[in-house]
Tab-separated table of C-alpha atoms in Angstrom:
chain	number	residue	atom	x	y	z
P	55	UNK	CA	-64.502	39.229	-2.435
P	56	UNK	CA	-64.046	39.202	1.322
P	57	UNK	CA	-60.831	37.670	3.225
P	58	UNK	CA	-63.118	35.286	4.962
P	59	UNK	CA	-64.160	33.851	1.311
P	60	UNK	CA	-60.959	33.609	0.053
P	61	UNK	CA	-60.282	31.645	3.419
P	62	UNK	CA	-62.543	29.616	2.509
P	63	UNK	CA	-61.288	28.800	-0.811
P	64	UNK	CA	-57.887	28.443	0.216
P	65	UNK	CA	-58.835	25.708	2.663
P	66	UNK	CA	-61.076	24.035	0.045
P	67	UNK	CA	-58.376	23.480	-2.339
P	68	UNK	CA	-55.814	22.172	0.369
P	69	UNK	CA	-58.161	19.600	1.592
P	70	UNK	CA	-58.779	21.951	4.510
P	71	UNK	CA	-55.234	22.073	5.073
P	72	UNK	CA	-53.800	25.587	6.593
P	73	UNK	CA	-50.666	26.599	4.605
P	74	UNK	CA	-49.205	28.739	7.024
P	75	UNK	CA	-46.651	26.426	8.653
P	76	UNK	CA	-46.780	26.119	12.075
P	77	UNK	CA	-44.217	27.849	14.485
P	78	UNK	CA	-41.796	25.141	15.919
P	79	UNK	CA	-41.007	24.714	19.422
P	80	UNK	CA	-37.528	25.063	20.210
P	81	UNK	CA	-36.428	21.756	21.614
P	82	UNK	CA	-34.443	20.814	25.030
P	83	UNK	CA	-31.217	20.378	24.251
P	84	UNK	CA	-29.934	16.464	25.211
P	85	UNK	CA	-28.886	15.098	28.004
P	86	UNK	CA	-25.337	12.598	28.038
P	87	UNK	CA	-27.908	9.709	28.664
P	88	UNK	CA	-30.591	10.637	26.159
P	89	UNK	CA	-27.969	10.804	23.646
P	90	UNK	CA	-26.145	7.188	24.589
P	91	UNK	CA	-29.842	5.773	24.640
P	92	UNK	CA	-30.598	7.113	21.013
P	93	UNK	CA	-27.432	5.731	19.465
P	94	UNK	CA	-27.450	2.305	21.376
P	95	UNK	CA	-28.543	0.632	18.194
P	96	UNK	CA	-26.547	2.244	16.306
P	97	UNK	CA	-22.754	1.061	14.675
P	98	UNK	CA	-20.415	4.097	14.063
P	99	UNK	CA	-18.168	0.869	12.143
P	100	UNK	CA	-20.893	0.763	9.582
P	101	UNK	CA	-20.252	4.705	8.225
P	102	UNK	CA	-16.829	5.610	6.221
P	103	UNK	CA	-16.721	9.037	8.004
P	104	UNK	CA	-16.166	6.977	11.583
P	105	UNK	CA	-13.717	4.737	10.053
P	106	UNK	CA	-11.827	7.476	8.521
P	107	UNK	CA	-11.944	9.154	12.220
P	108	UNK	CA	-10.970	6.238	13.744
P	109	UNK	CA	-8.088	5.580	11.556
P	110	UNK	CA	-6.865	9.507	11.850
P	111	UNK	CA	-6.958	9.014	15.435
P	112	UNK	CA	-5.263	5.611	16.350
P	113	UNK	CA	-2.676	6.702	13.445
P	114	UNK	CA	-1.988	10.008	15.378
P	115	UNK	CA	-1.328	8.010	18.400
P	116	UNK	CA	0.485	5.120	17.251
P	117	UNK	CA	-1.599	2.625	17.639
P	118	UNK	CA	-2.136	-0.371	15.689
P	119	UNK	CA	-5.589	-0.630	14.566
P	120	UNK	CA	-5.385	-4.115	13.574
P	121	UNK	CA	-3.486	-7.020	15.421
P	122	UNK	CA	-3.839	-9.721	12.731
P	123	UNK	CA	-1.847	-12.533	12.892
P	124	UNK	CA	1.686	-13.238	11.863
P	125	UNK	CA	3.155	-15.199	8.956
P	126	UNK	CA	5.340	-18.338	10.472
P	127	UNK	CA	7.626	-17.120	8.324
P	128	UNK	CA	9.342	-14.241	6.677
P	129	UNK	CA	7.710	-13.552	3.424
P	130	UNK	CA	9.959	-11.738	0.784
P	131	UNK	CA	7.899	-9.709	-1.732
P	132	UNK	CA	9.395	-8.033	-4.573
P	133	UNK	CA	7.747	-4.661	-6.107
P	134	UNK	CA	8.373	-4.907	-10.028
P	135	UNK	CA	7.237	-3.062	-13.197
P	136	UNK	CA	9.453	-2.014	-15.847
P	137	UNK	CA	6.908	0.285	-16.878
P	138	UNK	CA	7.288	3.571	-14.967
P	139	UNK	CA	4.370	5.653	-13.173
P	140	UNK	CA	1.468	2.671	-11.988
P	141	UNK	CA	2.441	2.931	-8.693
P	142	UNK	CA	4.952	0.805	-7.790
P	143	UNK	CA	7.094	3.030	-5.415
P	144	UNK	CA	3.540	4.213	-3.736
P	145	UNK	CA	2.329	1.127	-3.572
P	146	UNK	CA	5.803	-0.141	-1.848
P	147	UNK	CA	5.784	2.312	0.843
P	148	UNK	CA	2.211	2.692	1.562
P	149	UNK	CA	1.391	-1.353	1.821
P	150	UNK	CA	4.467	-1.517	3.907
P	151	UNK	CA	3.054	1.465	6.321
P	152	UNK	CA	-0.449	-0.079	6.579
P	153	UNK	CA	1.422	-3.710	7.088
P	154	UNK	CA	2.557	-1.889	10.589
P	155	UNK	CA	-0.727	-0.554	11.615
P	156	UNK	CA	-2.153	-4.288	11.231
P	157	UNK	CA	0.533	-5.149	13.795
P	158	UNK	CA	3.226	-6.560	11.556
P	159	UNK	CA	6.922	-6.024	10.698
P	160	UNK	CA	7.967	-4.728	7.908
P	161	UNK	CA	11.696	-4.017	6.072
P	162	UNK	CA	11.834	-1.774	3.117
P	163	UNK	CA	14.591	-2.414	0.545
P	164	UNK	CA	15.185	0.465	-1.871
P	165	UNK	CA	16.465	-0.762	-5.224
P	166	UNK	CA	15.683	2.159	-6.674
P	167	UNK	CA	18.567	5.063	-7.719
P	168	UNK	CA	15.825	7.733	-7.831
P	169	UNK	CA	15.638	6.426	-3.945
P	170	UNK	CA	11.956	7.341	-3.685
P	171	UNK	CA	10.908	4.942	-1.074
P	172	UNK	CA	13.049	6.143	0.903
P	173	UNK	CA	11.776	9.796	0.281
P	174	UNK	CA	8.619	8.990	1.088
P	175	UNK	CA	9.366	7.139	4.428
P	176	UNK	CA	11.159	10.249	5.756
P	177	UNK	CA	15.269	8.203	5.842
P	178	UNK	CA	18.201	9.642	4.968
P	179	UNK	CA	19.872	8.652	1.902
P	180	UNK	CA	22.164	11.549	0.410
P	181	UNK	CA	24.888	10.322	-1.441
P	182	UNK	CA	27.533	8.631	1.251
P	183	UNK	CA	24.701	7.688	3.258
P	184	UNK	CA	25.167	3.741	3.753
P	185	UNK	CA	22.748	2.094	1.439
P	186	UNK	CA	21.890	-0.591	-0.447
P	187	UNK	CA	24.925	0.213	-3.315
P	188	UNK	CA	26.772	-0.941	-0.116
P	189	UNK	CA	24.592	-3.986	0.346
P	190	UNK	CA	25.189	-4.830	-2.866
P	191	UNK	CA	28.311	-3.860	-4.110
P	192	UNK	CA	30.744	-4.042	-0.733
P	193	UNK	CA	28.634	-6.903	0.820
P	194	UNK	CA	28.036	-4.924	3.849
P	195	UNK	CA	25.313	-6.608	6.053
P	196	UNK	CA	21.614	-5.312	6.188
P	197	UNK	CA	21.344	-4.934	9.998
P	198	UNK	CA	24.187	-2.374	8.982
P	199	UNK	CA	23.039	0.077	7.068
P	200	UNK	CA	18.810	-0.484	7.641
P	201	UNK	CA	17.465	2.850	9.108
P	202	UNK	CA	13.877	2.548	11.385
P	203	UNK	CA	11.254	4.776	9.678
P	204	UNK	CA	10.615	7.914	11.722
P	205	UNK	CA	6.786	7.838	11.416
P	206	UNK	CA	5.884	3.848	11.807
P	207	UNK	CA	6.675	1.372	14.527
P	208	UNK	CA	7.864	-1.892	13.671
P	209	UNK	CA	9.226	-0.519	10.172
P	210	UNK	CA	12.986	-0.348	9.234
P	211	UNK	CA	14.427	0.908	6.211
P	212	UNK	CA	17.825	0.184	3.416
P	213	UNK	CA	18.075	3.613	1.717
P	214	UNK	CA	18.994	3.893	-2.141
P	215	UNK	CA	20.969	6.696	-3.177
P	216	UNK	CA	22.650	8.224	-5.974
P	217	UNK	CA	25.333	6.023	-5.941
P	218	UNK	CA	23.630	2.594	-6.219
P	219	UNK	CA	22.793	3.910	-10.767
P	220	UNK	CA	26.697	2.685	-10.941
P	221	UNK	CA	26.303	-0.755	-9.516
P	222	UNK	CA	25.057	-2.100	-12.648
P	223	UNK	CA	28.642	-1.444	-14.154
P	224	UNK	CA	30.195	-2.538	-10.936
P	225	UNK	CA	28.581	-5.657	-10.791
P	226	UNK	CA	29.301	-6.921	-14.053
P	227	UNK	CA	32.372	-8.678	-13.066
P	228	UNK	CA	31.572	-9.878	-9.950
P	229	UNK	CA	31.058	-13.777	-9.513
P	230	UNK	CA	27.329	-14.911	-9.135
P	231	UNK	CA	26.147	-10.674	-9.197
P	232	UNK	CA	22.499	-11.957	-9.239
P	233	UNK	CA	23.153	-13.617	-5.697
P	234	UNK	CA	23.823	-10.780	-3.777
P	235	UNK	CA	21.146	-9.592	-1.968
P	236	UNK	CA	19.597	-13.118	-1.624
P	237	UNK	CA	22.548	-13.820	0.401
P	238	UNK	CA	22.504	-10.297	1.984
P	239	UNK	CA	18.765	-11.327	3.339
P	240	UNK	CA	19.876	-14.903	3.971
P	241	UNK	CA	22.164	-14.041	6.907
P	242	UNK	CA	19.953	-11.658	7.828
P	243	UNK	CA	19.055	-12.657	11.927
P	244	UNK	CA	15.568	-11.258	11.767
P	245	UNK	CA	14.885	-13.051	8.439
P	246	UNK	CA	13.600	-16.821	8.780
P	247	UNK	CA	10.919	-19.240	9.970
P	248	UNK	CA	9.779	-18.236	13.734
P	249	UNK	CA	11.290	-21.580	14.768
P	250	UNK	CA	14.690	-20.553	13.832
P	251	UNK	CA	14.620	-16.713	14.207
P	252	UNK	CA	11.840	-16.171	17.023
P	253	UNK	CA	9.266	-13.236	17.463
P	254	UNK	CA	11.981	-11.008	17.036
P	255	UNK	CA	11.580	-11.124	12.966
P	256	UNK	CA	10.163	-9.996	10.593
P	257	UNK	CA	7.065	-10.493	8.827
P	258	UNK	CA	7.099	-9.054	5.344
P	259	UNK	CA	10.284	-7.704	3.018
P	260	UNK	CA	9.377	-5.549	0.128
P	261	UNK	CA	11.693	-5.050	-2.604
P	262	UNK	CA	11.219	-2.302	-4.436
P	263	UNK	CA	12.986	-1.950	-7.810
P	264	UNK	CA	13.642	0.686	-10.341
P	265	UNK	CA	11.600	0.534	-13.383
P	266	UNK	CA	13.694	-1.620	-15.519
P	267	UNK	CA	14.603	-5.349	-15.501
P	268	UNK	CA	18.627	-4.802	-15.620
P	269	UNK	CA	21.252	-6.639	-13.087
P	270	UNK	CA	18.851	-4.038	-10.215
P	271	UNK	CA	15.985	-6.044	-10.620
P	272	UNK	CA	17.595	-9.491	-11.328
P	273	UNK	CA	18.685	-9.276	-7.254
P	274	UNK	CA	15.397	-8.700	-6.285
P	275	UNK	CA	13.907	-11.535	-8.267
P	276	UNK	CA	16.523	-14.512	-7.241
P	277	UNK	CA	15.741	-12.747	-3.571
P	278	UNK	CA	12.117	-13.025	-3.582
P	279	UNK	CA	10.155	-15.826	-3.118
P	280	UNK	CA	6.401	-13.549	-4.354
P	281	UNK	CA	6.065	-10.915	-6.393
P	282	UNK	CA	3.675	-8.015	-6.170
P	283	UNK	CA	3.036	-5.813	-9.889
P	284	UNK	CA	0.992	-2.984	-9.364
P	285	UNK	CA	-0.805	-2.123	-12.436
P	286	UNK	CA	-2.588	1.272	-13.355
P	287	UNK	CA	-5.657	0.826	-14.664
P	288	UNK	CA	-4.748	2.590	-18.228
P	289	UNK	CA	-4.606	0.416	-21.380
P	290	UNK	CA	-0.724	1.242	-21.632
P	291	UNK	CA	0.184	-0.248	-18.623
P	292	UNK	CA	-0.664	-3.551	-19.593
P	293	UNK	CA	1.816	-3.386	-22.842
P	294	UNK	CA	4.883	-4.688	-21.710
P	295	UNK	CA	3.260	-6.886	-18.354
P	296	UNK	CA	4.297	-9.474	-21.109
P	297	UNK	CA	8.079	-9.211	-21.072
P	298	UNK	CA	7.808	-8.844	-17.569
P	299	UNK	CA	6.079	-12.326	-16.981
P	300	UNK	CA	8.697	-13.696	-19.169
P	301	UNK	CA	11.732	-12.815	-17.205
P	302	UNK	CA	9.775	-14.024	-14.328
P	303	UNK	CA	9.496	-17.300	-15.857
P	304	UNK	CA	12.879	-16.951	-17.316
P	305	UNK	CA	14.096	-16.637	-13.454
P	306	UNK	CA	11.974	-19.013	-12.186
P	307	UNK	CA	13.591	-21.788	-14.925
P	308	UNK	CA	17.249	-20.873	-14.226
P	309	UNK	CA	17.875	-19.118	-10.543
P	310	UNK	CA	15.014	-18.761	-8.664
P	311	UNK	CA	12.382	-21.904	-8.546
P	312	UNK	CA	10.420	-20.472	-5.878
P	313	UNK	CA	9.743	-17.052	-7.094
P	314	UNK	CA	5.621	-16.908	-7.817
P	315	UNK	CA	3.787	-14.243	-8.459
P	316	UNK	CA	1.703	-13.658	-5.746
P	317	UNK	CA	-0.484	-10.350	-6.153
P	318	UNK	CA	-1.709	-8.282	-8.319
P	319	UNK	CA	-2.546	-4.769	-6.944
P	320	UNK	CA	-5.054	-2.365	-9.421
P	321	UNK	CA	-3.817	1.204	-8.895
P	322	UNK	CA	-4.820	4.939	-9.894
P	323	UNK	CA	-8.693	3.353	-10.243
P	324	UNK	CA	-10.958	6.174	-11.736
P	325	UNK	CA	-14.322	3.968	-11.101
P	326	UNK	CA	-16.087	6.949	-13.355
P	327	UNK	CA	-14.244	5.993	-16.431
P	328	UNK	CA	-15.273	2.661	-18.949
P	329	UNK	CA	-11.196	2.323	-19.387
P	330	UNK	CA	-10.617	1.805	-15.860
P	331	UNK	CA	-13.182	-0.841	-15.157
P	332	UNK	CA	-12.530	-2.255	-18.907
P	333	UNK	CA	-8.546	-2.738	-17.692
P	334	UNK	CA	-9.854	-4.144	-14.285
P	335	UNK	CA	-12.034	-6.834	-15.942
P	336	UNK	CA	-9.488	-8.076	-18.028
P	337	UNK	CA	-6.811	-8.495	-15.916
P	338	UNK	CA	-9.085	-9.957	-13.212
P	339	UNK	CA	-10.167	-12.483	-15.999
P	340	UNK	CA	-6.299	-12.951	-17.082
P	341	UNK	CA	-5.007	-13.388	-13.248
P	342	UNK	CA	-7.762	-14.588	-11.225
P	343	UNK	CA	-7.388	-14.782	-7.557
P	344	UNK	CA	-4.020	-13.047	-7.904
P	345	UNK	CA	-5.902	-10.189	-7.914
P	346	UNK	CA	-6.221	-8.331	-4.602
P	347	UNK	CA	-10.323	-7.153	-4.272
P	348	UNK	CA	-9.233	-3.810	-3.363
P	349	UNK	CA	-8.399	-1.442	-6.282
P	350	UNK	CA	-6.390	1.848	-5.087
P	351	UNK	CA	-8.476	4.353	-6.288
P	352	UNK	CA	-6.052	7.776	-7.790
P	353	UNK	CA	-6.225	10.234	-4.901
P	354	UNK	CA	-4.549	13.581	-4.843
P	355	UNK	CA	-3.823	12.543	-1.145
P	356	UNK	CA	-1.676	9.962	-1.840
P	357	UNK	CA	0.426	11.839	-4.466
P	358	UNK	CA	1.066	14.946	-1.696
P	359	UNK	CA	2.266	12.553	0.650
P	360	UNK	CA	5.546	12.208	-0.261
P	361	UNK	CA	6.440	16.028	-0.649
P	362	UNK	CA	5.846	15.984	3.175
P	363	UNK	CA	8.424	12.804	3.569
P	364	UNK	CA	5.378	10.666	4.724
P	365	UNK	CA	3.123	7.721	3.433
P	366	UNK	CA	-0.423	8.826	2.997
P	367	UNK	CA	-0.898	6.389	5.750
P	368	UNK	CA	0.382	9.367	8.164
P	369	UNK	CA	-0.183	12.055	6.285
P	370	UNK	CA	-4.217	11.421	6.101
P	371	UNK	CA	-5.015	8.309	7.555
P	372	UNK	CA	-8.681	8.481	6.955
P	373	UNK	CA	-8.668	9.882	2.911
P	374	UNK	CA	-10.080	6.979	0.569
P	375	UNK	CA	-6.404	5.962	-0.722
P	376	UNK	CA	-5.141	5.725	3.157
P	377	UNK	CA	-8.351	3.487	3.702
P	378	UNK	CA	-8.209	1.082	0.357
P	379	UNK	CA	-4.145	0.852	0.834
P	380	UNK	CA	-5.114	-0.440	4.211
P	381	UNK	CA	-7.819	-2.818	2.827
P	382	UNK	CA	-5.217	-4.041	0.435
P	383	UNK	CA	-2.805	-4.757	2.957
P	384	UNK	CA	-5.553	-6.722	5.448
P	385	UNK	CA	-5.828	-9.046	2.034
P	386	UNK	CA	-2.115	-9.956	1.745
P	387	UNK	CA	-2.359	-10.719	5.672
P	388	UNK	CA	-5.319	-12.808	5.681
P	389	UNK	CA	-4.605	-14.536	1.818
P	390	UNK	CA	-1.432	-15.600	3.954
P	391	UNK	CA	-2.793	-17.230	6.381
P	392	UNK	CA	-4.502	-19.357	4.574
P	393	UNK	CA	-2.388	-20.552	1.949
């Protein structure tokens, strides 16, 4: 058989068809203009890679990315789950991080012993360091001892340290120990409506306690006027959200009438599991609205950030938990504003 038959076959059964591909021109390289003309319709918000560049970028240069607006009033959250590990110290720090780069201000209140917040926000607190045991035990004012966070503008810090695991014992004999650091925040001249305080105030307080519902946590509940409970989306974590809703209620009957529960944040989301979206669905059933939209998805990220003494809202502004933490905190602005 000659080549020129088998040519001929070959182009028979391609439908005449050569199968040799073609040599391809190397092309011009673009010009500045060509390239702005060929992405005129085109909207670098729409793609997660630009927004996670655009984050990185504005957080590297301290720039709000946000400027949303602010409450009339200072609103007093407190961070509470007695049930340790779902989040509750992340959640704390990173919310109140993400809470600056939407142009608000933020105080931190460490309730914790362990004094992880203020680990993770980069502030001092070795034992003797003024802190909230102060606060609480000595009645020391908050403007006092408050420390401004390092790594975000428009965020000031109480420490916890060692010291504060004895206050508990301390407190016991104290008249009306439950009142404390409502009347600590009270006198507070940045703390108030922006009729009687001015811009100079600030916009959110976040409580965060230790994972217990002792004397600790009592302060923060007679304090607060919402309450945020992040919940991991494991079955255990929602033994237990029972007691916890009772002392709420308990609080809310006897020294607190204003306390509410507010929001509900889903953290540590695996959306590859059944579990996890079995645990969202019934607490989104259980708690309705109170549920923010945004689930924090469980992100190696945001469990490094801390061993560097920074939020993952700094330490990789554009990594999925940076992003959702920041989505989650947009919610509590705008839900806010219009309730």
């Amino acid at each position: 058989m000659t080549e020129d038959h088998v040519s001929r076959e070959t182009d028979a059964a391609t439908g005449g068809v050569s199968r040799e591909t073609p040599p391809v021109a190397p092309s011009a390289p673009l010009t500045a203009a060509q390239l702005a003309e060929r992405a005129a319709g085109f909207d670098d918000d729409l793609t997660p890679l630009a927004r996670a560049a655009q984050a990185t970028v504005m957080v590297r240069a301290g720039i709000p990315q946000e400027q949303l607006s602010r409450p009339q009033e200072t609103r007093v959250f407190v961070v509470a789950n007695q049930k340790g590990g779902v989040g509750k110290t992340t959640s704390t720090v990173n919310l109140a991080a993400a809470l600056t780069q939407l142009g608000q201000r933020v105080l931190v209140i460490d309730l914790d012993p362990q004094g992880n917040a203020s680990t993770a926000l980069n502030i001092e607190h070795r034992q003797g360091t003024p802190s909230s045991y102060e606060l609480l035990v000595d009645g020391v004012a908050i403007a006092d001892i408050s420390q401004p966070c390092p790594d975000a503008s428009g965020l000031w810090v109480v420490p916890a340290t060692i010291d504060l695991a004895g206050a508990e014992i301390e407190l016991v004999s104290v008249v009306a120990r439950e009142q404390r650091l409502k009347k600590a925040l009270d006198a507070h001249p940045r703390i108030g409506t922006a009729a009687e305080v001015g811009e100079d105030r600030f916009d959110y307080v976040f409580i965060d306690c230790p994972p217990s519902l002792g004397l600790l946590t009592l302060n923060a509940l007679v304090a607060g006027a919402e309450m945020l409970i992040p919940i991991q989306a494991e079955y255990y974590a929602l033994e237990g959200l029972g007691q916890l809703l009772a002392t709420v209620d308990m609080v809310r009957a006897h020294l607190n009438p204003e306390l509410a529960v507010s929001t509900i944040v889903l953290t540590m989301y695996d959306a590859r599991t059944r579990l996890a979206a079995g645990v969202a669905t019934e607490v989104r059933e259980h708690f309705g609205d109170q549920v923010l939209k945004t689930a924090i998805p469980r992100s190696v990220r945001v469990s490094e950030a801390p061993s560097y003494g920074q939020t993952v809202m700094t330490y990789d502004p554009g990594s999925p938990g940076a992003l959702s933490y920041l989505e989650a905190a947009r919610e509590i602005v705008v839900r806010g504003s219009l309730s």
